[in-house]
C-alpha positions in Angstrom: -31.2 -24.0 -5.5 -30.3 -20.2 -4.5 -27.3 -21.3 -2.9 -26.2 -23.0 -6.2 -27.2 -19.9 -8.7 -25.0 -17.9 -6.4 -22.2 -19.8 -6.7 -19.1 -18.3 -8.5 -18.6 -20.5 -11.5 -15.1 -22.4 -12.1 -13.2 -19.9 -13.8 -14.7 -16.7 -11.9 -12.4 -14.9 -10.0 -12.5 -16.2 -6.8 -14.8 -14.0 -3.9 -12.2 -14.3 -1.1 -10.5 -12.0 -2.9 -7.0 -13.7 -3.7 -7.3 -12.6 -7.2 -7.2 -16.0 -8.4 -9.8 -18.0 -10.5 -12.5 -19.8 -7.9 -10.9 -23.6 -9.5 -7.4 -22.2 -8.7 -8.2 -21.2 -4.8 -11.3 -22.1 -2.5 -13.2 -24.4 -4.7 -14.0 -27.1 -3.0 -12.2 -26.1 0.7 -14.1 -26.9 3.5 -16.1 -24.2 5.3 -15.3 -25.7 8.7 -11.6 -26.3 7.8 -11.9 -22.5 6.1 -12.9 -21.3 9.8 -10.7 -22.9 11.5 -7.6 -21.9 9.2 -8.7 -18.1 9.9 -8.8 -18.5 13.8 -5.5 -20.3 13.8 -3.8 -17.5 11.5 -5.4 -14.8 13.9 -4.1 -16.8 17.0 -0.8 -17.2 15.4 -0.2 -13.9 13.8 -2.9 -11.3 15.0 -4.3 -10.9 11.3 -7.9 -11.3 10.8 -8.5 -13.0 7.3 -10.8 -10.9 5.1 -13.8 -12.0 3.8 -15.7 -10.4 0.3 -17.4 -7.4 2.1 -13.9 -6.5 4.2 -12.3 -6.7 1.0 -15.0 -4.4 -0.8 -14.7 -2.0 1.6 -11.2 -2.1 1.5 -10.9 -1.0 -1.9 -13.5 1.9 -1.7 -10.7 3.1 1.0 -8.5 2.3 -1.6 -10.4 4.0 -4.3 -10.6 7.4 -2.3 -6.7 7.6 -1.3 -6.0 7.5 -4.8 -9.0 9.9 -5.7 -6.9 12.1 -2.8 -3.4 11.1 -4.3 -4.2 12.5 -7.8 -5.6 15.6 -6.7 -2.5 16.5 -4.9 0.2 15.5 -8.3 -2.0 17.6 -10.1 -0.3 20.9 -7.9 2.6 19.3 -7.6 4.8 22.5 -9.0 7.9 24.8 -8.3 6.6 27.4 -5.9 4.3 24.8 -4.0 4.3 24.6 -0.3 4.2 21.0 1.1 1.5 22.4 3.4 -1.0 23.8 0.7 -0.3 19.8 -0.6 -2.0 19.1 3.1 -4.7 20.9 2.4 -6.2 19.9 -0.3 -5.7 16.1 0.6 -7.2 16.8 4.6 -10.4 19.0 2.7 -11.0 16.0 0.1 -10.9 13.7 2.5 -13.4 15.0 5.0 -15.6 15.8 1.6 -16.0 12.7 1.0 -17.2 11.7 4.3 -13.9 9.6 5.3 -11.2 10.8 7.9 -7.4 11.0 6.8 -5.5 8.3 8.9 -2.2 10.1 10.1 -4.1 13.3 11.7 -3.2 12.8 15.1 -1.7 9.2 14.8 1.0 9.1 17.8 0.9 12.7 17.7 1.5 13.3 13.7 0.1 16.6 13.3 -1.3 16.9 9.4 -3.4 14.9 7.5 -0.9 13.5 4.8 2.5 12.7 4.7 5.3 14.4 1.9 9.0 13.5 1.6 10.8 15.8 -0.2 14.3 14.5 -1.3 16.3 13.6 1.7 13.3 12.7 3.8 13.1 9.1 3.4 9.5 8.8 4.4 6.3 10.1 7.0 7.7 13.9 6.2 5.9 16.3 8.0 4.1 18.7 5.5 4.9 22.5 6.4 6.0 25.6 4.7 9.0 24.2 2.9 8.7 25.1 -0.8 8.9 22.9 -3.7 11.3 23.7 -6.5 12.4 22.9 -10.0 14.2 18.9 -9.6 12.8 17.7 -6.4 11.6 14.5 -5.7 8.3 14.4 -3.6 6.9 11.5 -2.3 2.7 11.7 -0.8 1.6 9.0 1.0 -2.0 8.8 1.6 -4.1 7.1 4.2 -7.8 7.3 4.6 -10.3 5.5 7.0 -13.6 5.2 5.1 -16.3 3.2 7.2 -13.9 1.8 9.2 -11.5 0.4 6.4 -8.2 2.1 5.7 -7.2 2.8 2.3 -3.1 3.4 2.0 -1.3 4.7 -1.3 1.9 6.2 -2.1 3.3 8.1 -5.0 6.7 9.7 -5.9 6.4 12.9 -8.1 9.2 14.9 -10.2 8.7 18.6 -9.8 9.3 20.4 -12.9 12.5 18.4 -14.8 14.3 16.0 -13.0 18.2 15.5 -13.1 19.9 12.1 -13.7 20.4 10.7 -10.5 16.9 11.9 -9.7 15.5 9.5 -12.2 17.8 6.8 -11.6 16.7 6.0 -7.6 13.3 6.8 -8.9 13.3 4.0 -11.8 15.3 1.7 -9.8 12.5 1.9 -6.7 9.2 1.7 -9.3 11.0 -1.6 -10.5 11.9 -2.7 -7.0 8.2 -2.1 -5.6 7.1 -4.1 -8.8 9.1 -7.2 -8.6 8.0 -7.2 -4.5 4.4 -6.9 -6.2 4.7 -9.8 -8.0 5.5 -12.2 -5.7 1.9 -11.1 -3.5 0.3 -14.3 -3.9 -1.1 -17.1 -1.5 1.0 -19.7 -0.8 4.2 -17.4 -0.9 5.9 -16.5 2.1 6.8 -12.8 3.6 10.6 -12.9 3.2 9.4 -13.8 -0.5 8.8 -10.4 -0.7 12.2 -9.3 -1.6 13.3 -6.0 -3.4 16.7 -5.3 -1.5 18.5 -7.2 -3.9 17.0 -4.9 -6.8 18.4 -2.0 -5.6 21.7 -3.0 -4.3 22.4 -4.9 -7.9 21.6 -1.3 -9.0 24.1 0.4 -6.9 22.0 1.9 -4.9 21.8 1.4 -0.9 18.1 0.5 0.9 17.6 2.0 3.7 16.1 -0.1 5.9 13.8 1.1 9.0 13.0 -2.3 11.0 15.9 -4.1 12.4 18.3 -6.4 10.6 18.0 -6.3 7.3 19.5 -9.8 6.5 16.7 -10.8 9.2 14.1 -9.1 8.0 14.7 -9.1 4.5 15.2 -12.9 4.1 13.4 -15.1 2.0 11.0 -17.7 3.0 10.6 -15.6 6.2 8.0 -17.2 8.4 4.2 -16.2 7.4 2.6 -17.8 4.8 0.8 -15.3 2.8 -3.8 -16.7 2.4 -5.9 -15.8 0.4 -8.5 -12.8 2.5 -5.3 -11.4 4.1 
């Protein structure tokens, strides 16, 4: 009988976390067939499917790297250094009883990471100084009991120029339509927001091999619900 009152009714979203409604994903799977689907995936890919309290504590990373990424727009300025940015994120962190992921990664040496312009991404924060028309990029990572909690925002400091807010628009859209197609059942290639930019004019720079390769759709890994 408890087992049944805890049961997520039909149109509850769904506990393994796919965002779906509990008819619409693992209603009615088998347990044993639910097991043996996450040991193949791990076996095949080296992902660990997530269950509801990996998930929870995923978002509580989550939660605090955007806590982290708000307080550092809200000094985003002219006359800023990319360092004082550092900071503030590496203090918050460690406030809040979390550790900032890229201090010390592989020998990174701050606790943030902040493109400015030209630096495509992972810039080193240091005494460059922000001025009127940049584009900044922050990309936070925390570890928060063992989860990791990863967010990324790009920031216009003081009044942008055209071009600026052209790549920018075209990138927001391109990271939205890859969004959208996040879903189980979907593959990784389905993932695709090349096509976005280049239809805009605007080259991707690419940082992991081939792009027709690793940009193809349908590539091989079925996205599942927990991943």
């Amino acid at each position: 009988m408890l087992k049944e009152l805890n049961k997520p009714s039909r149109n509850a979203p769904c506990p393994c976390g796919s965002g779906l409604k509990y008819k619409k994903c693992c209603l009615g799977r088998d347990p044993v067939l639910n097991e043996q689907l996450k040991d193949l995936y791990f076996r095949k890919f080296n992902i660990r499917l997530k269950g509801p309290q990996d998930i929870e504590g995923i978002r509580a990373a989550g939660r605090l790297a955007v806590a982290a990424l708000d307080l550092a727009g809200q000094h985003i300025k002219p006359g800023v250094k990319t360092d004082d940015l550092n900071t503030l994120v590496h203090d918050f962190t460690i406030q809040n009883q979390a550790v900032p992921a890229p201090l010390n990664y592989r020998g990174f040496p701050k606790s943030v990471c902040i493109s400015v312009n030209e630096v495509i991404c992972h810039g080193i924060p240091g005494e460059r100084i922000l001025k009127n028309g940049d584009i900044v990029n922050v990309d936070v990572t925390t570890i928060l009991n063992g989860y990791y909690g990863d967010v990324s925002k790009t920031f216009f400091v003081g009044t942008p120029g055209p071009d600026a807010r052209k790549i920018v628009r075209v990138a927001r859209h391109s990271l939205k339509k890859g969004i959208e197609m996040v879903k189980p059942g979907n593959q990784l290639g389905d993932i695709l927001v090349l096509r976005v930019g280049q239809q805009a004019d605007i080259e991707a720079v690419v940082g992991r091999g081939d792009a027709q390769h690793v940009f193809a759709a349908g590539l091989d890994g079925e996205l599942q619900p927990g991943q």
